[in-house]
């Protein structure tokens, strides 16, 4: 029997919103038990984790219209060691943003294009509308319907990996 396929979920979270999104996606991906799911904070994930996975879910807050510094650091450390070694693997992304989140999505898409990954789902952006320093820094508590979208994405990625669709 072949080893199960692996979904790597790499996240960074400052106020808990992105962590909630990543954990919901992890729960969805683990629901059927057909795929091994590894949830790693961006500071803990490295090139061996990237090389050992069959698909990826990248989760970040949008900070100053960009991916978080710690997710950027993850990509900086892993990009060249994985370049041309993970072509065609599946990915999707989750962004927790105070406004529109689109710049963070674009950054992840550019990195994924360089890695020659295949986007298998539309990005999920949860907008908290936090615009004041107090609201931006406050712990986040995302709505159940937003977390359900993340759970469903994890479930779909797991099913696609398990069935060999991607």
PDB file of C-alpha atoms in Angstrom:
ATOM      1  CA  UNK A   1       0.000   0.000   0.000  1.00  0.00           C
ATOM      2  CA  UNK A   2       1.324   3.438  -0.963  1.00  0.00           C
ATOM      3  CA  UNK A   3       1.999   6.022   1.702  1.00  0.00           C
ATOM      4  CA  UNK A   4      -0.774   8.617   2.004  1.00  0.00           C
ATOM      5  CA  UNK A   5      -0.358  11.862   0.145  1.00  0.00           C
ATOM      6  CA  UNK A   6       0.602  14.841   2.276  1.00  0.00           C
ATOM      7  CA  UNK A   7      -0.924  18.310   2.495  1.00  0.00           C
ATOM      8  CA  UNK A   8       1.358  20.921   4.074  1.00  0.00           C
ATOM      9  CA  UNK A   9      -0.418  23.871   5.680  1.00  0.00           C
ATOM     10  CA  UNK A  10       2.013  26.709   6.382  1.00  0.00           C
ATOM     11  CA  UNK A  11       0.696  29.729   8.267  1.00  0.00           C
ATOM     12  CA  UNK A  12       1.603  32.800  10.223  1.00  0.00           C
ATOM     13  CA  UNK A  13      -0.813  34.619  12.493  1.00  0.00           C
ATOM     14  CA  UNK A  14      -0.384  37.673  14.673  1.00  0.00           C
ATOM     15  CA  UNK A  15      -3.874  38.077  16.132  1.00  0.00           C
ATOM     16  CA  UNK A  16      -5.327  34.589  15.693  1.00  0.00           C
ATOM     17  CA  UNK A  17      -7.462  35.078  12.584  1.00  0.00           C
ATOM     18  CA  UNK A  18      -5.151  33.342  10.150  1.00  0.00           C
ATOM     19  CA  UNK A  19      -4.462  30.567  12.667  1.00  0.00           C
ATOM     20  CA  UNK A  20      -8.215  29.935  12.901  1.00  0.00           C
ATOM     21  CA  UNK A  21      -8.428  29.754   9.098  1.00  0.00           C
ATOM     22  CA  UNK A  22      -5.489  27.330   8.882  1.00  0.00           C
ATOM     23  CA  UNK A  23      -6.851  25.124  11.656  1.00  0.00           C
ATOM     24  CA  UNK A  24     -10.289  24.997  10.003  1.00  0.00           C
ATOM     25  CA  UNK A  25      -8.663  23.953   6.719  1.00  0.00           C
ATOM     26  CA  UNK A  26      -6.619  21.343   8.583  1.00  0.00           C
ATOM     27  CA  UNK A  27      -9.788  19.932  10.181  1.00  0.00           C
ATOM     28  CA  UNK A  28     -11.462  19.679   6.789  1.00  0.00           C
ATOM     29  CA  UNK A  29      -8.426  18.029   5.234  1.00  0.00           C
ATOM     30  CA  UNK A  30      -8.177  15.483   8.044  1.00  0.00           C
ATOM     31  CA  UNK A  31     -11.900  14.635   8.036  1.00  0.00           C
ATOM     32  CA  UNK A  32     -11.696  11.656   5.667  1.00  0.00           C
ATOM     33  CA  UNK A  33      -8.356  10.369   6.959  1.00  0.00           C
ATOM     34  CA  UNK A  34      -7.024   9.699   3.455  1.00  0.00           C
ATOM     35  CA  UNK A  35      -4.339  12.394   3.464  1.00  0.00           C
ATOM     36  CA  UNK A  36      -1.627  13.186   5.996  1.00  0.00           C
ATOM     37  CA  UNK A  37      -1.920  16.836   7.015  1.00  0.00           C
ATOM     38  CA  UNK A  38       0.965  18.805   8.487  1.00  0.00           C
ATOM     39  CA  UNK A  39       0.118  22.179  10.030  1.00  0.00           C
ATOM     40  CA  UNK A  40       3.282  24.191  10.579  1.00  0.00           C
ATOM     41  CA  UNK A  41       3.916  27.747  11.684  1.00  0.00           C
ATOM     42  CA  UNK A  42       5.953  29.528   9.025  1.00  0.00           C
ATOM     43  CA  UNK A  43       8.927  29.821  11.386  1.00  0.00           C
ATOM     44  CA  UNK A  44       8.983  26.015  11.820  1.00  0.00           C
ATOM     45  CA  UNK A  45       8.556  25.004   8.174  1.00  0.00           C
ATOM     46  CA  UNK A  46      11.574  24.447   5.970  1.00  0.00           C
ATOM     47  CA  UNK A  47      12.681  23.083   2.612  1.00  0.00           C
ATOM     48  CA  UNK A  48      12.380  19.424   3.670  1.00  0.00           C
ATOM     49  CA  UNK A  49       8.746  20.027   4.632  1.00  0.00           C
ATOM     50  CA  UNK A  50       8.050  21.562   1.230  1.00  0.00           C
ATOM     51  CA  UNK A  51       9.810  18.762  -0.635  1.00  0.00           C
ATOM     52  CA  UNK A  52       7.995  16.117   1.408  1.00  0.00           C
ATOM     53  CA  UNK A  53       4.490  17.381   0.619  1.00  0.00           C
ATOM     54  CA  UNK A  54       2.218  16.715  -2.358  1.00  0.00           C
ATOM     55  CA  UNK A  55       0.147  19.866  -1.951  1.00  0.00           C
ATOM     56  CA  UNK A  56       0.265  23.157  -0.093  1.00  0.00           C
ATOM     57  CA  UNK A  57      -2.033  25.560   1.650  1.00  0.00           C
ATOM     58  CA  UNK A  58      -0.397  28.896   2.454  1.00  0.00           C
ATOM     59  CA  UNK A  59      -2.131  31.075   5.075  1.00  0.00           C
ATOM     60  CA  UNK A  60      -1.171  34.620   6.013  1.00  0.00           C
ATOM     61  CA  UNK A  61      -2.481  37.840   7.432  1.00  0.00           C
ATOM     62  CA  UNK A  62      -2.186  40.778   5.101  1.00  0.00           C
ATOM     63  CA  UNK A  63       0.247  43.180   6.754  1.00  0.00           C
ATOM     64  CA  UNK A  64       0.821  46.585   5.167  1.00  0.00           C
ATOM     65  CA  UNK A  65      -0.676  45.300   1.885  1.00  0.00           C
ATOM     66  CA  UNK A  66       1.661  42.279   1.804  1.00  0.00           C
ATOM     67  CA  UNK A  67       2.096  38.753   3.114  1.00  0.00           C
ATOM     68  CA  UNK A  68       3.408  38.627   6.662  1.00  0.00           C
ATOM     69  CA  UNK A  69       7.131  38.877   7.231  1.00  0.00           C
ATOM     70  CA  UNK A  70       7.297  35.394   8.699  1.00  0.00           C
ATOM     71  CA  UNK A  71       5.563  33.826   5.686  1.00  0.00           C
ATOM     72  CA  UNK A  72       7.928  35.791   3.447  1.00  0.00           C
ATOM     73  CA  UNK A  73      10.840  34.427   5.486  1.00  0.00           C
ATOM     74  CA  UNK A  74       9.488  30.885   4.950  1.00  0.00           C
ATOM     75  CA  UNK A  75       9.411  31.476   1.193  1.00  0.00           C
ATOM     76  CA  UNK A  76      12.883  33.066   1.268  1.00  0.00           C
ATOM     77  CA  UNK A  77      14.325  30.008   3.042  1.00  0.00           C
ATOM     78  CA  UNK A  78      12.522  27.432   0.914  1.00  0.00           C
ATOM     79  CA  UNK A  79      12.265  28.934  -2.552  1.00  0.00           C
ATOM     80  CA  UNK A  80      15.600  27.942  -4.088  1.00  0.00           C
ATOM     81  CA  UNK A  81      15.977  24.557  -2.371  1.00  0.00           C
ATOM     82  CA  UNK A  82      12.547  23.571  -3.787  1.00  0.00           C
ATOM     83  CA  UNK A  83      12.848  25.280  -7.181  1.00  0.00           C
ATOM     84  CA  UNK A  84      12.255  22.835 -10.073  1.00  0.00           C
ATOM     85  CA  UNK A  85      11.635  20.015  -7.579  1.00  0.00           C
ATOM     86  CA  UNK A  86       7.926  20.577  -6.850  1.00  0.00           C
ATOM     87  CA  UNK A  87       6.624  21.558 -10.285  1.00  0.00           C
ATOM     88  CA  UNK A  88       2.940  20.866 -10.852  1.00  0.00           C
ATOM     89  CA  UNK A  89       1.987  20.289  -7.226  1.00  0.00           C
ATOM     90  CA  UNK A  90      -1.322  21.693  -5.960  1.00  0.00           C
ATOM     91  CA  UNK A  91      -1.677  24.817  -3.852  1.00  0.00           C
ATOM     92  CA  UNK A  92      -4.266  27.226  -2.511  1.00  0.00           C
ATOM     93  CA  UNK A  93      -4.112  30.192  -0.148  1.00  0.00           C
ATOM     94  CA  UNK A  94      -5.924  31.778   2.772  1.00  0.00           C
ATOM     95  CA  UNK A  95      -5.616  35.458   3.698  1.00  0.00           C
ATOM     96  CA  UNK A  96      -6.976  37.254   6.756  1.00  0.00           C
ATOM     97  CA  UNK A  97      -7.110  40.945   5.879  1.00  0.00           C
ATOM     98  CA  UNK A  98      -8.321  44.222   7.300  1.00  0.00           C
ATOM     99  CA  UNK A  99      -9.245  45.482   3.856  1.00  0.00           C
ATOM    100  CA  UNK A 100      -9.192  43.553   0.575  1.00  0.00           C
ATOM    101  CA  UNK A 101      -6.230  41.143   0.905  1.00  0.00           C
ATOM    102  CA  UNK A 102      -5.517  41.151  -2.810  1.00  0.00           C
ATOM    103  CA  UNK A 103      -1.867  42.203  -2.618  1.00  0.00           C
ATOM    104  CA  UNK A 104      -1.091  39.265  -0.318  1.00  0.00           C
ATOM    105  CA  UNK A 105      -2.898  36.941  -2.743  1.00  0.00           C
ATOM    106  CA  UNK A 106      -0.880  38.345  -5.659  1.00  0.00           C
ATOM    107  CA  UNK A 107       2.402  37.831  -3.795  1.00  0.00           C
ATOM    108  CA  UNK A 108       1.602  34.192  -3.069  1.00  0.00           C
ATOM    109  CA  UNK A 109       0.491  33.663  -6.675  1.00  0.00           C
ATOM    110  CA  UNK A 110       3.783  35.085  -7.995  1.00  0.00           C
ATOM    111  CA  UNK A 111       5.820  32.814  -5.720  1.00  0.00           C
ATOM    112  CA  UNK A 112       3.680  29.812  -6.680  1.00  0.00           C
ATOM    113  CA  UNK A 113       4.140  30.669 -10.360  1.00  0.00           C
ATOM    114  CA  UNK A 114       7.911  30.659  -9.874  1.00  0.00           C
ATOM    115  CA  UNK A 115       7.658  27.272  -8.177  1.00  0.00           C
ATOM    116  CA  UNK A 116       5.407  26.156 -11.064  1.00  0.00           C
ATOM    117  CA  UNK A 117       2.661  25.100  -8.656  1.00  0.00           C
ATOM    118  CA  UNK A 118      -0.904  24.535  -9.826  1.00  0.00           C
ATOM    119  CA  UNK A 119      -3.589  26.635  -8.155  1.00  0.00           C
ATOM    120  CA  UNK A 120      -6.490  24.280  -7.422  1.00  0.00           C
ATOM    121  CA  UNK A 121      -8.922  26.678  -5.737  1.00  0.00           C
ATOM    122  CA  UNK A 122      -9.758  30.349  -5.628  1.00  0.00           C
ATOM    123  CA  UNK A 123      -8.037  32.163  -2.744  1.00  0.00           C
ATOM    124  CA  UNK A 124     -10.127  32.611   0.383  1.00  0.00           C
ATOM    125  CA  UNK A 125      -9.867  36.114   1.811  1.00  0.00           C
ATOM    126  CA  UNK A 126     -11.583  36.882   5.099  1.00  0.00           C
ATOM    127  CA  UNK A 127     -11.931  40.616   5.605  1.00  0.00           C
ATOM    128  CA  UNK A 128     -12.084  41.690   9.249  1.00  0.00           C
ATOM    129  CA  UNK A 129     -12.466  45.381   8.331  1.00  0.00           C
ATOM    130  CA  UNK A 130      -9.999  46.239  11.104  1.00  0.00           C
ATOM    131  CA  UNK A 131      -8.758  49.736  10.270  1.00  0.00           C
ATOM    132  CA  UNK A 132      -7.684  51.375  13.525  1.00  0.00           C
ATOM    133  CA  UNK A 133      -4.508  50.446  15.382  1.00  0.00           C
ATOM    134  CA  UNK A 134      -6.612  49.021  18.229  1.00  0.00           C
ATOM    135  CA  UNK A 135      -8.799  46.925  15.904  1.00  0.00           C
ATOM    136  CA  UNK A 136      -5.815  45.721  13.862  1.00  0.00           C
ATOM    137  CA  UNK A 137      -3.931  44.543  16.971  1.00  0.00           C
ATOM    138  CA  UNK A 138      -6.960  43.038  18.738  1.00  0.00           C
ATOM    139  CA  UNK A 139      -7.385  39.246  18.852  1.00  0.00           C
ATOM    140  CA  UNK A 140      -9.593  38.067  15.982  1.00  0.00           C
ATOM    141  CA  UNK A 141     -12.634  35.824  16.269  1.00  0.00           C
ATOM    142  CA  UNK A 142     -13.778  34.805  12.796  1.00  0.00           C
ATOM    143  CA  UNK A 143     -17.375  33.992  11.953  1.00  0.00           C
ATOM    144  CA  UNK A 144     -18.410  30.351  11.664  1.00  0.00           C
ATOM    145  CA  UNK A 145     -19.401  30.757   7.995  1.00  0.00           C
ATOM    146  CA  UNK A 146     -15.930  32.098   7.135  1.00  0.00           C
ATOM    147  CA  UNK A 147     -14.265  29.197   8.938  1.00  0.00           C
ATOM    148  CA  UNK A 148     -16.593  26.766   7.147  1.00  0.00           C
ATOM    149  CA  UNK A 149     -15.267  28.064   3.805  1.00  0.00           C
ATOM    150  CA  UNK A 150     -11.737  27.258   5.018  1.00  0.00           C
ATOM    151  CA  UNK A 151     -12.788  23.814   6.247  1.00  0.00           C
ATOM    152  CA  UNK A 152     -14.411  23.072   2.883  1.00  0.00           C
ATOM    153  CA  UNK A 153     -11.237  24.103   1.058  1.00  0.00           C
ATOM    154  CA  UNK A 154      -9.157  21.753   3.215  1.00  0.00           C
ATOM    155  CA  UNK A 155     -11.634  18.957   2.557  1.00  0.00           C
ATOM    156  CA  UNK A 156     -11.544  19.586  -1.213  1.00  0.00           C
ATOM    157  CA  UNK A 157      -7.753  19.690  -1.299  1.00  0.00           C
ATOM    158  CA  UNK A 158      -7.560  16.446   0.660  1.00  0.00           C
ATOM    159  CA  UNK A 159     -10.029  14.738  -1.670  1.00  0.00           C
ATOM    160  CA  UNK A 160      -8.179  15.936  -4.764  1.00  0.00           C
ATOM    161  CA  UNK A 161      -4.831  14.732  -3.408  1.00  0.00           C
ATOM    162  CA  UNK A 162      -6.249  11.382  -2.269  1.00  0.00           C
ATOM    163  CA  UNK A 163      -7.905  10.734  -5.641  1.00  0.00           C
ATOM    164  CA  UNK A 164      -4.846  11.809  -7.628  1.00  0.00           C
ATOM    165  CA  UNK A 165      -6.796  14.623  -9.302  1.00  0.00           C
ATOM    166  CA  UNK A 166      -3.894  16.897  -8.404  1.00  0.00           C
TER     167      UNK A 166
END
